[in-house]
Amino acid sequence: MASEVARHLLFQSHITAKTAHTSSQVSDHEQKQKDSPRSLTMSGHVGFESLPDQLVNRSIQQGFCFNILCVGETGIGKSTLIDTLFNTNFEGHESSHFYPHVRLKAQTYELQESNVRLKLTIVNTVGFGDQINKEESYQPIVDYIDAQFEAYLQEELKIKRSLFNYHDSRVHVCLYFISPTGHSLKTLDLLTMKSLDSKVNIIPVIAKADAISKTELQKFKIKLMSELVSNGVQIYHFPTDDETIAKINASMNGHLPFAVVGSMDEVKVGNKMVKARQYPWGVVQVENENHCDFVKLREMLICTNMEDLRDQTHTRHYELYRRHKLEEMGFMDVGPENQPLSLQETYEAKRHEFYGERQRKEEEMKQLFVQRVKEKEAILKEAERELQAKFEHLKRVHQEEKLRLEEKRRLLEEEIMAFSKKKATSEIYQNQTFMTPGSNLRKDKDRKNSNFM
Amino acid sequence: MDPLRQSPSPSSSRASSPRTFSCERLGYVGIEAVLDQLKIKAMKMGFEFNIMVVGQSGLGKSTMVNTLFKSKIWKSTMPGLRVPMPQTLQLHSVTHVIEENGVKLKLTVTDTPGFGDQINNDKCWDPVLGYINEQYERYLQEEILITRQRHIPDTRVHCCVYFVPPTGHCLRPLDLEFLQRLCRAVNVVPVIARADSLTIEEREAFRHRIQDDLKTHSIEVYPQKSFDEDINDKILNSKIRERIPFAVVGADREHMVNGRCVLGRKTKWGIIEVENMAHCEFPLLRDLLIRSHLQDLKDITHNVHYENYRIIRLKESHALPRGPGWVNLAPTPSPTPTGTRASPGPGKVCRWAEDDSDEDF
């Protein structure tokens, strides 16, 4: 035990363990390394500038994965917006308004643009905001996101794992659709966003923005953002640390939430066919920046920040989940005496504990089982005995009945015999009287008599 | 009423439906911009590469490293200078940050002076293996922390260049032993050192003999055949495999040849140009290590060798109560390499095909 702890101490302070073989030179140089690696200038072209290209090639081979969660009321335009964003007709039918609970429906699609393959998973909330009692609305969404993190954590903690071809299903971005009332956020929206903001990158969008006029839109946006800030909801801000995209990201941050319009129908404007919605009073063009912020959303979501969204999900939200989960299970980095504990040690200890517990429970259940079996056996024996007694009784009754019937039969047979004897004698007598002629009268009499008998 | 209800229950851990649709692209979306995003991110973070050179003293290891990266990584030891022979095998690492066209590379080179120099070289591979495993251990410890760093510093050895002395005959027992043990833990690239002492024909013969030796002893050097992904990789890597081990010459002095300034070794009978393919195969080595397969070396180290180490470590900590926690990759002298390494899979999609029951957390 002590050696394990000591070993971790050594590692944690980055000093190589002094084994019999490795010399102290390594540790000196490691220290120097820690301080600052020396910069070196090369006298010629080495060629590792192709490294980013090598990395990109590998990524192209592997393909990318992106998961979007759309949260919003039924009918607010989630599916249409996704269709418009990715320029594809994903799914054709409308959802019903009558689901008793909020459910999440996930579908995966494989898109390809030039040589980039994207595995896109779109998760829709079905029935959100439709119920009369909306208390349970956001819990399924939180559960879903946690379930994806859990799945990844399980894979990561496996002994034999294959992370590089694991289909990453963690939600990278959540598009929250706000309905264009023009006033403020609904309570449901606030609550949902509040419970999601530490688990996923939230980008709020104002759906069906063609229902609001420009001036109202400005006021609405300001109201929304101030409400979000005052309620402490952390939405995703586009990163501004890299100079190449800092400027554009910063300006986009000022346009949040994006007011979008989605449409896959094409309308002829001028001499081009553009995606638009046609009204009697005009045509709302989806890709026109004056009409709505759709292009901005597409830029930000896909072209500029997709990688950052994935990165944030992995390094911030997932790590947070992982830390909470492991701490919940009782693991710590630092033991009771402030000495670094290893995950394995704690795991071992817990494992023994649980094992002992399990043994005990097994014993208990065995005992219970044995007892129950005994009881049942006793009952069954009792029933058997009763049955036996009944059987005996019935047998006796049958015997008696049989004897009686035998007796009756005997009597009957005696009677039959007597009768047949009488019949025989009367016949003989009849024949005799038939031989003597002067006794017709008597014969008649006898015949009558015999008929009588 | 909803016919397309797929995996709707939020309590299911895998929500993506088993059906994935391939959709028609109708117009520009901008997905390929993600490649640029990747590049920007990579350039900002910088790259890391750790290389180890192993071989007897006097084979030109330090010179080779200097030539590879075109800078004075080390002071190459000059013959004639009194350098005290190290009594035991030592490992000696230096780290440099080099930059080319905006790409930053943190390069760590580990040298092994004293390898194979003693009278009794038994177990001289232990310190090397120990060092490699120690780096894996370090990474593993960082990875299983509760509060992890954003970017775990990668000190694992990505590539080990093994210098074979140019005897012209075949691999020596020391070479074979070392290569057998090491190829299971790290990517090994063997090279014929000081190849200017061999003629072209001798080189070819030596190369073939070495290849035969490697095959007989089932030593899989980089690029490993079992990790070839698709047909393109196979073709490319087979070409490389035909030429392994490369016959290299290292030089860090420049000389004038035909008006050009080249790196080379000047002898009485001519100047051996390092970068001339007709003279030696240094360009091939450089291209393999740096220009084309650097990322692949790192990938295989991370996805295969490190994972194998992790599996062993985690399984072991279940079995032994309080062991020293050190994995001594004592090799089985059997010819099959499936001692500690998983059996090769059909491709990158499943880099190992061992189907034991998964041990869950």
Coordinates of N, CA, C and O in Angstrom, one line a residue, chain B residues 95-189:
Chain B
T95 N 15.0 18.0 -24.9 CA 13.8 18.5 -25.5 C 14.1 19.8 -26.2 O 14.7 20.7 -25.6
H96 N 13.6 20.0 -27.4 CA 13.7 21.2 -28.1 C 12.4 21.6 -28.7 O 11.6 20.7 -29.0
V97 N 12.2 22.9 -28.9 CA 11.1 23.3 -29.6 C 11.5 23.9 -30.9 O 12.4 24.8 -31.0
I98 N 11.1 23.3 -32.0 CA 11.5 23.8 -33.3 C 10.3 24.3 -34.1 O 9.2 23.7 -33.9
E99 N 10.5 25.3 -34.9 CA 9.3 25.8 -35.6 C 9.7 25.9 -37.1 O 10.8 26.3 -37.5
E100 N 8.6 25.6 -37.9 CA 8.8 25.7 -39.3 C 7.5 26.2 -39.9 O 6.5 25.5 -39.8
N101 N 7.5 27.4 -40.5 CA 6.3 27.9 -41.2 C 5.1 27.9 -40.3 O 4.0 27.5 -40.7
G102 N 5.3 28.4 -39.1 CA 4.2 28.5 -38.2 C 3.8 27.2 -37.4 O 3.0 27.2 -36.5
V103 N 4.5 26.1 -37.8 CA 4.2 24.9 -37.1 C 5.2 24.6 -36.0 O 6.4 24.5 -36.3
K104 N 4.7 24.5 -34.8 CA 5.6 24.4 -33.7 C 5.7 22.9 -33.3 O 4.7 22.2 -33.2
L105 N 6.9 22.4 -33.1 CA 7.1 21.0 -32.8 C 7.9 20.9 -31.6 O 9.0 21.4 -31.5
K106 N 7.4 20.2 -30.5 CA 8.2 20.0 -29.3 C 8.8 18.6 -29.5 O 8.2 17.6 -29.4
L107 N 10.1 18.6 -29.7 CA 10.8 17.4 -30.0 C 11.6 16.9 -28.8 O 12.3 17.7 -28.2
T108 N 11.4 15.6 -28.5 CA 12.2 15.1 -27.4 C 13.0 13.9 -27.9 O 12.4 13.0 -28.5
V109 N 14.3 13.9 -27.8 CA 15.1 12.9 -28.3 C 15.8 12.2 -27.1 O 16.3 12.8 -26.2
T110 N 15.6 10.9 -27.1 CA 16.2 10.1 -26.0 C 17.3 9.2 -26.6 O 17.2 8.5 -27.5
D111 N 18.5 9.4 -25.9 CA 19.6 8.6 -26.4 C 19.9 7.5 -25.4 O 19.6 7.6 -24.2
T112 N 20.6 6.5 -25.8 CA 21.0 5.4 -24.9 C 22.4 5.1 -25.0 O 22.9 4.1 -25.5
P113 N 23.3 5.9 -24.4 CA 24.7 5.6 -24.4 C 25.0 4.4 -23.5 O 24.4 4.3 -22.5
G114 N 25.8 3.6 -24.0 CA 26.2 2.4 -23.1 C 25.4 1.2 -23.6 O 25.7 0.1 -23.0
F115 N 24.5 1.3 -24.5 CA 23.8 0.1 -25.0 C 24.8 -0.8 -25.7 O 25.4 -0.4 -26.6
G116 N 24.7 -2.1 -25.3 CA 25.5 -3.1 -26.0 C 27.0 -2.9 -25.9 O 27.8 -3.5 -26.6
D117 N 27.5 -2.0 -25.0 CA 28.9 -1.7 -24.9 C 29.7 -2.6 -23.9 O 30.9 -2.6 -23.9
Q118 N 28.9 -3.2 -23.0 CA 29.6 -3.9 -21.9 C 30.0 -5.3 -22.4 O 29.6 -5.7 -23.5
I119 N 30.7 -5.9 -21.6 CA 31.1 -7.3 -21.9 C 29.9 -8.2 -21.9 O 29.6 -9.0 -22.7
N120 N 29.2 -8.1 -20.7 CA 28.0 -8.9 -20.6 C 26.8 -8.0 -20.8 O 26.5 -7.1 -20.0
N121 N 26.1 -8.1 -21.9 CA 25.0 -7.3 -22.3 C 23.7 -7.8 -21.9 O 22.7 -7.4 -22.5
D122 N 23.7 -8.8 -21.0 CA 22.4 -9.4 -20.7 C 21.5 -8.4 -20.1 O 21.9 -7.6 -19.3
K123 N 20.2 -8.5 -20.5 CA 19.2 -7.6 -20.0 C 19.5 -6.1 -20.2 O 19.1 -5.3 -19.4
C124 N 20.2 -5.8 -21.2 CA 20.5 -4.4 -21.4 C 19.3 -3.7 -22.0 O 19.3 -2.5 -22.0
W125 N 18.3 -4.4 -22.4 CA 17.1 -3.8 -22.9 C 16.1 -3.4 -21.8 O 15.2 -2.7 -22.0
D126 N 16.4 -3.9 -20.5 CA 15.5 -3.6 -19.5 C 15.3 -2.1 -19.2 O 14.2 -1.6 -19.0
P127 N 16.5 -1.4 -19.1 CA 16.3 0.1 -18.8 C 15.5 0.8 -19.9 O 14.7 1.6 -19.7
V128 N 15.7 0.3 -21.2 CA 15.0 1.0 -22.3 C 13.5 0.7 -22.2 O 12.6 1.6 -22.2
L129 N 13.2 -0.6 -21.9 CA 11.8 -1.0 -21.8 C 11.2 -0.2 -20.6 O 10.0 0.2 -20.6
G130 N 12.0 -0.2 -19.5 CA 11.5 0.5 -18.3 C 11.2 1.9 -18.6 O 10.1 2.4 -18.2
Y131 N 12.0 2.6 -19.4 CA 11.8 4.0 -19.7 C 10.5 4.1 -20.5 O 9.7 5.0 -20.2
I132 N 10.3 3.3 -21.5 CA 9.1 3.4 -22.3 C 7.9 3.2 -21.5 O 6.9 3.9 -21.6
N133 N 7.9 2.1 -20.6 CA 6.8 1.9 -19.8 C 6.5 3.0 -18.8 O 5.3 3.3 -18.5
E134 N 7.6 3.6 -18.4 CA 7.4 4.7 -17.4 C 6.6 5.8 -18.0 O 5.8 6.4 -17.4
Q135 N 6.9 6.1 -19.3 CA 6.2 7.1 -20.0 C 4.7 6.8 -20.1 O 3.8 7.6 -20.0
Y136 N 4.5 5.5 -20.5 CA 3.1 5.1 -20.6 C 2.4 5.2 -19.2 O 1.2 5.7 -19.1
E137 N 3.1 4.8 -18.2 CA 2.6 4.9 -16.8 C 2.2 6.3 -16.5 O 1.1 6.6 -15.9
R138 N 3.1 7.2 -16.8 CA 2.9 8.6 -16.5 C 1.6 9.1 -17.2 O 0.7 9.8 -16.6
Y139 N 1.5 8.8 -18.5 CA 0.3 9.2 -19.2 C -1.0 8.6 -18.6 O -2.0 9.2 -18.4
L140 N -0.9 7.3 -18.2 CA -2.0 6.6 -17.6 C -2.5 7.3 -16.3 O -3.6 7.5 -16.1
Q141 N -1.5 7.6 -15.5 CA -1.8 8.3 -14.2 C -2.5 9.6 -14.5 O -3.5 9.9 -13.8
E142 N -2.0 10.3 -15.5 CA -2.7 11.6 -15.8 C -4.1 11.3 -16.3 O -5.0 12.1 -16.0
E143 N -4.3 10.3 -17.0 CA -5.6 10.0 -17.6 C -6.6 9.6 -16.6 O -7.8 9.8 -16.8
I144 N -6.2 8.9 -15.5 CA -7.2 8.4 -14.7 C -7.5 9.3 -13.5 O -8.2 9.0 -12.5
L145 N -6.9 10.5 -13.5 CA -7.2 11.5 -12.4 C -8.6 11.9 -12.5 O -9.2 11.8 -13.6
I146 N -9.1 12.4 -11.4 CA -10.5 12.9 -11.4 C -10.5 14.2 -12.1 O -11.3 14.5 -13.0
T147 N -9.6 15.1 -11.7 CA -9.6 16.4 -12.4 C -8.4 16.4 -13.3 O -7.3 16.5 -12.9
R148 N -8.7 16.2 -14.6 CA -7.6 16.0 -15.5 C -7.2 17.4 -16.1 O -8.0 18.3 -16.2
Q149 N -6.0 17.4 -16.6 CA -5.6 18.6 -17.3 C -6.3 18.6 -18.7 O -6.6 17.5 -19.2
R150 N -6.3 19.8 -19.3 CA -7.0 19.9 -20.5 C -6.2 19.1 -21.6 O -6.8 18.5 -22.5
H151 N -4.9 19.3 -21.5 CA -4.1 18.6 -22.5 C -3.0 17.8 -21.8 O -2.1 18.4 -21.2
I152 N -3.1 16.5 -21.8 CA -2.1 15.7 -21.1 C -0.8 15.8 -21.8 O -0.8 15.4 -23.0
P153 N 0.3 16.1 -21.2 CA 1.6 16.2 -21.9 C 2.0 14.8 -22.3 O 2.0 13.9 -21.5
D154 N 2.4 14.7 -23.5 CA 2.6 13.4 -24.1 C 4.1 13.1 -24.1 O 4.8 13.7 -25.0
T155 N 4.6 12.3 -23.2 CA 6.0 12.0 -23.2 C 6.3 10.6 -23.7 O 7.4 10.1 -23.7
R156 N 5.3 9.9 -24.2 CA 5.5 8.6 -24.7 C 6.3 8.5 -25.9 O 6.3 9.4 -26.7
V157 N 7.1 7.5 -25.9 CA 8.1 7.3 -27.1 C 7.3 6.9 -28.3 O 6.6 5.9 -28.3
H158 N 7.3 7.8 -29.3 CA 6.5 7.5 -30.5 C 7.3 6.6 -31.5 O 6.7 5.8 -32.2
C159 N 8.6 6.7 -31.5 CA 9.3 5.9 -32.5 C 10.7 5.6 -31.9 O 11.3 6.5 -31.2
C160 N 11.1 4.4 -32.1 CA 12.4 4.0 -31.7 C 13.3 3.6 -32.9 O 12.9 2.7 -33.6
V161 N 14.3 4.3 -33.1 CA 15.2 4.0 -34.3 C 16.3 3.2 -33.8 O 17.1 3.6 -32.9
Y162 N 16.4 2.0 -34.3 CA 17.4 1.0 -33.9 C 18.5 1.0 -34.9 O 18.3 0.7 -36.1
F163 N 19.7 1.2 -34.5 CA 20.9 1.2 -35.4 C 21.6 -0.1 -35.4 O 22.0 -0.6 -34.4
V164 N 21.6 -0.7 -36.6 CA 22.2 -2.0 -36.8 C 23.6 -1.8 -37.3 O 23.8 -1.1 -38.3
P165 N 24.6 -2.3 -36.7 CA 25.9 -2.1 -37.2 C 26.1 -2.8 -38.5 O 25.6 -3.9 -38.8
P166 N 26.9 -2.2 -39.4 CA 27.0 -2.6 -40.8 C 28.0 -3.8 -40.9 O 29.0 -3.7 -41.6
T167 N 27.7 -4.9 -40.3 CA 28.5 -6.1 -40.4 C 28.4 -6.7 -41.8 O 29.4 -7.3 -42.3
G168 N 27.3 -6.6 -42.4 CA 27.1 -7.2 -43.7 C 26.6 -8.6 -43.7 O 26.3 -9.2 -44.7
H169 N 26.6 -9.2 -42.5 CA 26.2 -10.6 -42.4 C 24.7 -10.7 -42.1 O 23.9 -11.0 -43.0
C170 N 24.4 -10.6 -40.8 CA 23.0 -10.7 -40.5 C 22.8 -10.1 -39.1 O 23.7 -9.6 -38.5
L171 N 21.6 -10.2 -38.6 CA 21.3 -9.6 -37.3 C 22.0 -10.4 -36.2 O 22.0 -11.6 -36.2
R172 N 22.6 -9.7 -35.2 CA 23.3 -10.4 -34.1 C 22.3 -10.8 -33.1 O 21.2 -10.2 -33.0
P173 N 22.7 -11.7 -32.2 CA 21.7 -12.1 -31.1 C 21.2 -10.9 -30.3 O 20.1 -10.9 -29.9
L174 N 22.1 -10.0 -30.0 CA 21.7 -8.9 -29.2 C 20.6 -8.1 -29.9 O 19.6 -7.7 -29.4
D175 N 20.8 -7.9 -31.2 CA 19.8 -7.2 -32.0 C 18.5 -7.9 -32.0 O 17.4 -7.3 -31.8
L176 N 18.6 -9.2 -32.2 CA 17.3 -10.0 -32.3 C 16.6 -9.9 -31.0 O 15.4 -9.6 -30.9
E177 N 17.3 -10.1 -29.9 CA 16.6 -10.1 -28.6 C 16.0 -8.7 -28.3 O 14.8 -8.6 -27.9
F178 N 16.7 -7.7 -28.6 CA 16.2 -6.4 -28.4 C 15.0 -6.1 -29.2 O 14.0 -5.6 -28.7
L179 N 15.1 -6.4 -30.5 CA 14.0 -6.1 -31.4 C 12.8 -6.8 -31.0 O 11.7 -6.3 -31.0
Q180 N 13.0 -8.1 -30.7 CA 11.8 -8.9 -30.3 C 11.0 -8.3 -29.2 O 9.8 -8.2 -29.2
R181 N 11.8 -7.8 -28.1 CA 11.1 -7.3 -27.0 C 10.5 -5.9 -27.3 O 9.4 -5.6 -26.9
L182 N 11.2 -5.1 -28.0 CA 10.8 -3.8 -28.2 C 9.6 -3.6 -29.2 O 8.8 -2.7 -29.0
C183 N 9.6 -4.4 -30.2 CA 8.6 -4.2 -31.2 C 7.2 -4.4 -30.7 O 6.2 -4.0 -31.3
R184 N 7.1 -5.0 -29.5 CA 5.7 -5.2 -28.9 C 5.3 -3.9 -28.1 O 4.1 -3.8 -27.8
A185 N 6.3 -3.1 -27.8 CA 5.9 -2.0 -26.9 C 5.9 -0.7 -27.6 O 5.3 0.3 -27.1
V186 N 6.6 -0.6 -28.7 CA 6.8 0.7 -29.3 C 7.1 0.5 -30.8 O 7.4 -0.6 -31.3
N187 N 6.9 1.6 -31.6 CA 7.2 1.4 -33.0 C 8.7 1.4 -33.2 O 9.4 2.4 -32.8
V188 N 9.2 0.4 -33.9 CA 10.6 0.3 -34.1 C 10.9 0.5 -35.5 O 10.3 -0.2 -36.4
V189 N 11.9 1.3 -35.8 CA 12.4 1.5 -37.2 C 13.9 1.1 -37.2 O 14.7 1.9 -36.7

